[in-house]
mmCIF file of N, CA and C in Angstrom:
data_model
loop_
_atom_site.group_PDB
_atom_site.id
_atom_site.type_symbol
_atom_site.label_atom_id
_atom_site.label_comp_id
_atom_site.label_asym_id
_atom_site.label_seq_id
_atom_site.Cartn_x
_atom_site.Cartn_y
_atom_site.Cartn_z
ATOM 1 N N MET A 18 74.168 67.966 12.810
ATOM 2 C CA MET A 18 72.961 68.211 13.282
ATOM 3 C C MET A 18 72.297 66.971 13.743
ATOM 4 N N SER A 19 71.707 66.857 15.070
ATOM 5 C CA SER A 19 71.205 65.707 15.503
ATOM 6 C C SER A 19 69.856 65.491 14.719
ATOM 7 N N SER A 20 69.623 64.191 14.650
ATOM 8 C CA SER A 20 68.202 63.894 14.033
ATOM 9 C C SER A 20 67.183 63.709 15.196
ATOM 10 N N LYS A 21 67.662 63.850 16.512
ATOM 11 C CA LYS A 21 66.565 63.708 17.570
ATOM 12 C C LYS A 21 65.980 65.082 17.714
ATOM 13 N N THR A 22 64.609 64.949 18.007
ATOM 14 C CA THR A 22 63.766 66.150 18.196
ATOM 15 C C THR A 22 62.830 65.784 19.423
ATOM 16 N N ILE A 23 62.119 66.744 19.839
ATOM 17 C CA ILE A 23 61.152 66.536 20.893
ATOM 18 C C ILE A 23 60.120 65.352 20.583
ATOM 19 N N TYR A 24 59.876 65.191 19.333
ATOM 20 C CA TYR A 24 58.840 64.242 18.930
ATOM 21 C C TYR A 24 59.582 62.787 18.886
ATOM 22 N N SER A 25 60.870 62.732 18.531
ATOM 23 C CA SER A 25 61.333 61.368 18.294
ATOM 24 C C SER A 25 61.951 60.930 19.705
ATOM 25 N N ASP A 26 62.350 61.887 20.515
ATOM 26 C CA ASP A 26 63.129 61.435 21.713
ATOM 27 C C ASP A 26 62.080 61.281 22.942
ATOM 28 N N GLY A 27 60.780 61.372 22.750
ATOM 29 C CA GLY A 27 59.849 61.072 23.834
ATOM 30 C C GLY A 27 59.388 62.306 24.590
ATOM 31 N N THR A 28 60.043 63.492 24.281
ATOM 32 C CA THR A 28 59.779 64.723 25.221
ATOM 33 C C THR A 28 58.277 65.217 24.933
ATOM 34 N N TYR A 29 57.867 65.235 23.597
ATOM 35 C CA TYR A 29 56.437 65.612 23.299
ATOM 36 C C TYR A 29 55.490 64.840 24.150
ATOM 37 N N THR A 30 55.579 63.427 24.040
ATOM 38 C CA THR A 30 54.711 62.575 24.810
ATOM 39 C C THR A 30 54.827 62.668 26.297
ATOM 40 N N ARG A 31 55.998 62.843 26.839
ATOM 41 C CA ARG A 31 55.939 63.210 28.160
ATOM 42 C C ARG A 31 55.256 64.474 28.557
ATOM 43 N N LEU A 32 55.434 65.479 27.840
ATOM 44 C CA LEU A 32 54.784 66.704 28.196
ATOM 45 C C LEU A 32 53.296 66.785 27.785
ATOM 46 N N ASN A 33 52.900 65.953 26.965
ATOM 47 C CA ASN A 33 51.523 65.970 26.458
ATOM 48 C C ASN A 33 50.922 64.487 26.443
ATOM 49 N N PRO A 34 50.815 63.938 27.659
ATOM 50 C CA PRO A 34 50.390 62.569 27.746
ATOM 51 C C PRO A 34 49.137 62.104 27.090
ATOM 52 N N ASN A 35 48.250 63.117 26.895
ATOM 53 C CA ASN A 35 46.800 62.703 26.238
ATOM 54 C C ASN A 35 46.922 62.948 24.733
ATOM 55 N N LEU A 36 48.122 63.633 24.262
ATOM 56 C CA LEU A 36 48.334 63.754 22.972
ATOM 57 C C LEU A 36 47.243 64.686 22.054
ATOM 58 N N HIS A 37 46.532 65.557 23.054
ATOM 59 C CA HIS A 37 45.467 66.228 22.496
ATOM 60 C C HIS A 37 44.305 65.474 22.030
ATOM 61 N N ALA A 38 44.209 64.255 22.468
ATOM 62 C CA ALA A 38 43.005 63.476 21.995
ATOM 63 C C ALA A 38 41.686 64.068 21.993
ATOM 64 N N GLU A 39 41.562 65.018 23.272
ATOM 65 C CA GLU A 39 40.390 65.664 23.518
ATOM 66 C C GLU A 39 39.806 66.531 22.534
ATOM 67 N N ASP A 40 40.752 67.077 21.759
ATOM 68 C CA ASP A 40 40.611 67.917 20.554
ATOM 69 C C ASP A 40 39.883 67.409 19.408
ATOM 70 N N SER A 41 39.953 66.080 19.213
ATOM 71 C CA SER A 41 39.615 65.310 18.089
ATOM 72 C C SER A 41 38.070 65.497 17.524
ATOM 73 N N ALA A 42 37.260 65.421 18.445
ATOM 74 C CA ALA A 42 35.768 65.582 18.132
ATOM 75 C C ALA A 42 35.545 67.201 17.495
ATOM 76 N N TYR A 43 36.208 68.028 18.253
ATOM 77 C CA TYR A 43 35.969 69.343 17.926
ATOM 78 C C TYR A 43 36.636 69.557 16.407
ATOM 79 N N LYS A 44 37.923 69.012 16.036
ATOM 80 C CA LYS A 44 38.371 68.937 14.793
ATOM 81 C C LYS A 44 37.529 68.399 13.780
ATOM 82 N N MET A 45 37.031 67.151 14.187
ATOM 83 C CA MET A 45 36.271 66.212 13.068
ATOM 84 C C MET A 45 34.917 67.188 12.906
ATOM 85 N N HIS A 46 34.405 67.936 13.513
ATOM 86 C CA HIS A 46 33.222 68.679 13.324
ATOM 87 C C HIS A 46 33.566 69.629 12.012
ATOM 88 N N TYR A 47 34.720 70.131 11.920
ATOM 89 C CA TYR A 47 35.012 71.016 10.864
ATOM 90 C C TYR A 47 35.397 70.122 9.704
ATOM 91 N N LEU A 48 36.180 69.031 9.826
ATOM 92 C CA LEU A 48 36.564 68.214 8.705
ATOM 93 C C LEU A 48 35.292 67.560 8.101
ATOM 94 N N ALA A 49 34.300 67.218 8.822
ATOM 95 C CA ALA A 49 32.879 66.582 8.365
ATOM 96 C C ALA A 49 32.367 67.582 7.430
ATOM 97 N N ARG A 50 32.350 68.839 7.697
ATOM 98 C CA ARG A 50 31.820 69.871 6.834
ATOM 99 C C ARG A 50 32.663 69.926 5.511
ATOM 100 N N LEU A 51 33.926 69.754 5.606
ATOM 101 C CA LEU A 51 34.665 69.851 4.210
ATOM 102 C C LEU A 51 34.333 68.393 3.506
ATOM 103 N N PHE A 52 34.420 67.347 4.253
ATOM 104 C CA PHE A 52 34.102 65.986 3.507
ATOM 105 C C PHE A 52 32.745 65.881 2.928
ATOM 106 N N GLU A 53 31.747 66.800 3.477
ATOM 107 C CA GLU A 53 30.459 66.767 2.880
ATOM 108 C C GLU A 53 30.359 67.529 1.500
ATOM 109 N N THR A 54 31.362 68.158 1.115
ATOM 110 C CA THR A 54 31.378 68.903 -0.085
ATOM 111 C C THR A 54 32.118 67.949 -1.197
ATOM 112 N N ILE A 55 32.670 66.809 -0.677
ATOM 113 C CA ILE A 55 33.286 65.753 -1.774
ATOM 114 C C ILE A 55 32.259 64.891 -2.235
ATOM 115 N N ASP A 56 32.298 64.838 -3.632
ATOM 116 C CA ASP A 56 31.242 63.845 -4.183
ATOM 117 C C ASP A 56 32.105 62.618 -4.778
ATOM 118 N N SER A 57 32.460 61.890 -3.776
ATOM 119 C CA SER A 57 33.323 60.619 -4.217
ATOM 120 C C SER A 57 32.310 59.448 -4.561
ATOM 121 N N LYS A 58 32.777 58.918 -5.744
ATOM 122 C CA LYS A 58 32.112 57.751 -6.114
ATOM 123 C C LYS A 58 32.826 56.450 -5.749
ATOM 124 N N GLN A 59 34.162 56.748 -5.304
ATOM 125 C CA GLN A 59 35.059 55.539 -4.942
ATOM 126 C C GLN A 59 34.452 54.828 -3.702
ATOM 127 N N ALA A 60 34.467 53.447 -4.034
ATOM 128 C CA ALA A 60 33.979 52.557 -2.933
ATOM 129 C C ALA A 60 35.148 52.523 -1.843
ATOM 130 N N HIS A 61 36.281 52.494 -2.178
ATOM 131 C CA HIS A 61 37.462 52.555 -1.192
ATOM 132 C C HIS A 61 38.063 53.706 -1.046
ATOM 133 N N ILE A 62 38.326 54.354 0.223
ATOM 134 C CA ILE A 62 39.011 55.410 0.436
ATOM 135 C C ILE A 62 40.267 55.165 1.235
ATOM 136 N N LYS A 63 41.336 55.788 0.622
ATOM 137 C CA LYS A 63 42.666 55.633 1.381
ATOM 138 C C LYS A 63 42.989 56.938 2.039
ATOM 139 N N ILE A 64 43.377 56.777 3.287
ATOM 140 C CA ILE A 64 43.838 57.975 3.994
ATOM 141 C C ILE A 64 45.218 57.853 4.513
ATOM 142 N N LEU A 65 45.923 59.083 4.419
ATOM 143 C CA LEU A 65 47.121 59.144 4.962
ATOM 144 C C LEU A 65 47.218 60.293 6.093
ATOM 145 N N ASP A 66 47.686 59.765 7.234
ATOM 146 C CA ASP A 66 47.642 60.560 8.477
ATOM 147 C C ASP A 66 49.059 60.694 8.607
ATOM 148 N N ILE A 67 49.298 62.039 8.608
ATOM 149 C CA ILE A 67 50.978 62.361 8.887
ATOM 150 C C ILE A 67 51.020 63.134 10.335
ATOM 151 N N GLY A 68 51.609 62.566 11.126
ATOM 152 C CA GLY A 68 51.970 63.202 12.422
ATOM 153 C C GLY A 68 50.553 63.267 13.286
ATOM 154 N N GLY A 69 49.905 62.314 13.377
ATOM 155 C CA GLY A 69 48.514 61.993 13.729
ATOM 156 C C GLY A 69 48.379 61.974 15.200
ATOM 157 N N GLY A 70 49.348 62.190 15.967
ATOM 158 C CA GLY A 70 49.141 62.141 17.583
ATOM 159 C C GLY A 70 48.725 60.985 18.005
ATOM 160 N N ALA A 71 47.473 61.021 18.629
ATOM 161 C CA ALA A 71 46.996 59.710 19.292
ATOM 162 C C ALA A 71 46.302 58.682 18.304
ATOM 163 N N GLY A 72 46.029 59.325 17.137
ATOM 164 C CA GLY A 72 45.173 58.589 16.089
ATOM 165 C C GLY A 72 43.803 58.671 16.245
ATOM 166 N N VAL A 73 43.227 59.453 17.289
ATOM 167 C CA VAL A 73 41.889 59.366 17.290
ATOM 168 C C VAL A 73 41.160 60.218 16.323
ATOM 169 N N LEU A 74 41.794 61.281 15.859
ATOM 170 C CA LEU A 74 41.162 62.050 14.628
ATOM 171 C C LEU A 74 41.185 61.264 13.502
ATOM 172 N N GLY A 75 42.221 60.461 13.164
ATOM 173 C CA GLY A 75 42.361 59.602 11.993
ATOM 174 C C GLY A 75 41.208 58.506 12.065
ATOM 175 N N MET A 76 40.856 58.019 13.340
ATOM 176 C CA MET A 76 39.825 56.981 13.438
ATOM 177 C C MET A 76 38.488 57.714 13.226
ATOM 178 N N LEU A 77 38.333 58.814 13.566
ATOM 179 C CA LEU A 77 37.124 59.539 13.389
ATOM 180 C C LEU A 77 36.866 59.770 11.990
ATOM 181 N N VAL A 78 37.875 60.240 11.155
ATOM 182 C CA VAL A 78 37.693 60.313 9.648
ATOM 183 C C VAL A 78 37.465 59.075 9.108
ATOM 184 N N CYS A 79 38.180 58.071 9.371
ATOM 185 C CA CYS A 79 37.837 56.753 8.803
ATOM 186 C C CYS A 79 36.389 56.288 9.133
ATOM 187 N N GLU A 80 35.900 56.563 10.279
ATOM 188 C CA GLU A 80 34.547 56.091 10.620
ATOM 189 C C GLU A 80 33.515 57.007 9.981
ATOM 190 N N TRP A 81 33.861 58.303 9.594
ATOM 191 C CA TRP A 81 32.990 59.138 8.895
ATOM 192 C C TRP A 81 32.721 58.501 7.505
ATOM 193 N N PHE A 82 33.758 57.983 6.824
ATOM 194 C CA PHE A 82 33.710 57.451 5.482
ATOM 195 C C PHE A 82 32.946 56.130 5.589
ATOM 196 N N VAL A 83 33.304 55.314 6.680
ATOM 197 C CA VAL A 83 32.586 53.948 6.591
ATOM 198 C C VAL A 83 31.203 54.202 6.907
ATOM 199 N N ALA A 84 30.653 55.008 7.773
ATOM 200 C CA ALA A 84 29.330 55.341 7.907
ATOM 201 C C ALA A 84 28.598 55.831 6.621
ATOM 202 N N ARG A 85 29.402 56.182 5.647
ATOM 203 C CA ARG A 85 28.806 56.493 4.391
ATOM 204 C C ARG A 85 29.047 55.386 3.371
ATOM 205 N N GLU A 86 29.096 54.174 3.845
ATOM 206 C CA GLU A 86 29.281 52.906 3.000
ATOM 207 C C GLU A 86 30.593 52.911 2.057
ATOM 208 N N HIS A 87 31.675 53.531 2.552
ATOM 209 C CA HIS A 87 32.975 53.420 1.759
ATOM 210 C C HIS A 87 33.776 52.303 2.788
ATOM 211 N N THR A 88 34.593 51.541 2.036
ATOM 212 C CA THR A 88 35.625 50.863 2.895
ATOM 213 C C THR A 88 37.010 51.827 2.878
ATOM 214 N N VAL A 89 37.711 51.587 3.928
ATOM 215 C CA VAL A 89 38.703 52.506 4.217
ATOM 216 C C VAL A 89 40.064 51.715 4.501
ATOM 217 N N SER A 90 41.149 52.372 4.343
ATOM 218 C CA SER A 90 42.289 51.821 4.715
ATOM 219 C C SER A 90 43.188 53.131 5.067
ATOM 220 N N ALA A 91 43.870 53.100 6.165
ATOM 221 C CA ALA A 91 44.624 54.380 6.514
ATOM 222 C C ALA A 91 46.071 53.952 6.694
ATOM 223 N N SER A 92 46.994 54.751 6.313
ATOM 224 C CA SER A 92 48.367 54.790 6.446
ATOM 225 C C SER A 92 48.860 55.740 7.301
ATOM 226 N N VAL A 93 49.941 55.610 8.123
ATOM 227 C CA VAL A 93 50.359 56.668 9.055
ATOM 228 C C VAL A 93 51.717 56.851 8.828
ATOM 229 N N LEU A 94 52.171 58.054 9.009
ATOM 230 C CA LEU A 94 53.621 58.463 9.045
ATOM 231 C C LEU A 94 53.955 59.192 10.202
ATOM 232 N N ASP A 95 54.977 58.923 11.020
ATOM 233 C CA ASP A 95 55.340 59.695 12.147
ATOM 234 C C ASP A 95 56.823 59.539 12.339
ATOM 235 N N VAL A 96 57.397 60.610 12.930
ATOM 236 C CA VAL A 96 58.870 60.437 13.138
ATOM 237 C C VAL A 96 59.253 59.618 14.379
ATOM 238 N N ALA A 97 58.272 59.238 15.051
ATOM 239 C CA ALA A 97 58.421 58.585 16.353
ATOM 240 C C ALA A 97 57.730 57.262 16.381
ATOM 241 N N GLU A 98 58.311 56.022 16.525
ATOM 242 C CA GLU A 98 57.751 54.810 16.604
ATOM 243 C C GLU A 98 56.773 54.692 17.740
ATOM 244 N N GLU A 99 56.996 55.318 18.784
ATOM 245 C CA GLU A 99 55.985 55.328 19.981
ATOM 246 C C GLU A 99 54.663 56.004 19.516
ATOM 247 N N MET A 100 54.690 57.022 18.705
ATOM 248 C CA MET A 100 53.412 57.702 18.170
ATOM 249 C C MET A 100 52.719 56.555 17.224
ATOM 250 N N VAL A 101 53.469 55.925 16.326
ATOM 251 C CA VAL A 101 52.801 55.048 15.448
ATOM 252 C C VAL A 101 52.168 53.932 16.276
ATOM 253 N N ASN A 102 52.872 53.467 17.177
ATOM 254 C CA ASN A 102 52.225 52.307 18.066
ATOM 255 C C ASN A 102 51.017 52.897 18.684
ATOM 256 N N THR A 103 50.914 53.973 19.254
ATOM 257 C CA THR A 103 49.722 54.679 19.846
ATOM 258 C C THR A 103 48.707 54.716 18.937
ATOM 259 N N GLN A 104 49.027 55.129 17.755
ATOM 260 C CA GLN A 104 47.869 55.361 16.638
ATOM 261 C C GLN A 104 47.292 54.102 16.165
ATOM 262 N N LYS A 105 48.090 53.024 16.150
ATOM 263 C CA LYS A 105 47.667 51.696 15.856
ATOM 264 C C LYS A 105 46.810 51.131 16.929
ATOM 265 N N LYS A 106 46.995 51.440 18.092
ATOM 266 C CA LYS A 106 45.993 51.079 19.157
ATOM 267 C C LYS A 106 44.686 51.742 19.076
ATOM 268 N N ASN A 107 44.748 53.085 18.568
ATOM 269 C CA ASN A 107 43.492 53.753 18.690
ATOM 270 C C ASN A 107 42.710 53.778 17.272
ATOM 271 N N ASN A 108 43.373 53.368 16.099
ATOM 272 C CA ASN A 108 42.680 53.256 14.893
ATOM 273 C C ASN A 108 42.917 51.858 14.323
ATOM 274 N N PRO A 109 41.635 51.175 14.266
ATOM 275 C CA PRO A 109 41.712 49.928 13.735
ATOM 276 C C PRO A 109 41.707 49.951 12.167
ATOM 277 N N TYR A 110 41.630 51.078 11.606
ATOM 278 C CA TYR A 110 41.618 51.110 10.196
ATOM 279 C C TYR A 110 43.064 51.306 9.590
ATOM 280 N N ILE A 111 44.079 51.312 10.531
ATOM 281 C CA ILE A 111 45.302 51.460 9.945
ATOM 282 C C ILE A 111 45.886 50.136 9.447
ATOM 283 N N THR A 112 46.508 50.299 8.209
ATOM 284 C CA THR A 112 46.974 49.081 7.506
ATOM 285 C C THR A 112 48.418 49.213 7.199
ATOM 286 N N THR A 113 48.994 50.327 7.126
ATOM 287 C CA THR A 113 50.393 50.538 6.950
ATOM 288 C C THR A 113 50.958 51.828 7.603
ATOM 289 N N CYS A 114 52.138 51.427 8.279
ATOM 290 C CA CYS A 114 52.767 52.445 9.002
ATOM 291 C C CYS A 114 54.208 52.763 8.588
ATOM 292 N N TYR A 115 54.448 54.149 8.703
ATOM 293 C CA TYR A 115 55.942 54.465 8.252
ATOM 294 C C TYR A 115 56.449 55.408 9.501
ATOM 295 N N VAL A 116 57.615 54.956 9.775
ATOM 296 C CA VAL A 116 58.393 55.730 10.937
ATOM 297 C C VAL A 116 59.555 56.358 10.195
ATOM 298 N N GLY A 117 59.518 57.686 10.505
ATOM 299 C CA GLY A 117 60.769 58.622 9.996
ATOM 300 C C GLY A 117 60.294 59.526 9.182
ATOM 301 N N SER A 118 61.083 60.541 8.743
ATOM 302 C CA SER A 118 60.711 61.668 8.062
ATOM 303 C C SER A 118 60.655 61.267 6.651
ATOM 304 N N THR A 119 61.196 60.143 6.133
ATOM 305 C CA THR A 119 61.292 59.965 4.676
ATOM 306 C C THR A 119 60.218 58.705 4.277
ATOM 307 N N GLY A 120 59.731 58.153 5.404
ATOM 308 C CA GLY A 120 58.929 56.910 5.116
ATOM 309 C C GLY A 120 59.821 55.549 4.850
ATOM 310 N N SER A 121 61.162 55.725 4.947
ATOM 311 C CA SER A 121 62.092 54.675 4.571
ATOM 312 C C SER A 121 61.993 53.559 5.526
ATOM 313 N N ASP A 122 61.444 53.778 6.722
ATOM 314 C CA ASP A 122 61.269 52.706 7.746
ATOM 315 C C ASP A 122 59.974 51.997 7.795
ATOM 316 N N ARG A 123 59.485 51.450 6.728
ATOM 317 C CA ARG A 123 57.990 50.885 6.693
ATOM 318 C C ARG A 123 57.951 49.762 7.718
ATOM 319 N N ARG A 124 56.798 49.880 8.419
ATOM 320 C CA ARG A 124 56.482 48.839 9.551
ATOM 321 C C ARG A 124 55.305 48.151 9.024
#
């Protein structure tokens, strides 16, 4: 069985060049409602974004916590290095990246 998929061979990006980034604000609206129910006393929040597309939603999540006086670091995991690179461009809070389905290729 081939390890190539539409996500790792570039097909998904070619068919969805904006990576659904336009949906991020809509999705964040609902996530913010969920986050408001969390009573976190932690000063530092660690976020793991798996298969995060363009990284815009991950960036909005990070900004939500920063606006509430938390420090934030984000890690991303994706099967395609191209996607990880796109996420890094769009989310300055990313500190660690993993490429592959097991995270064995740490970047």
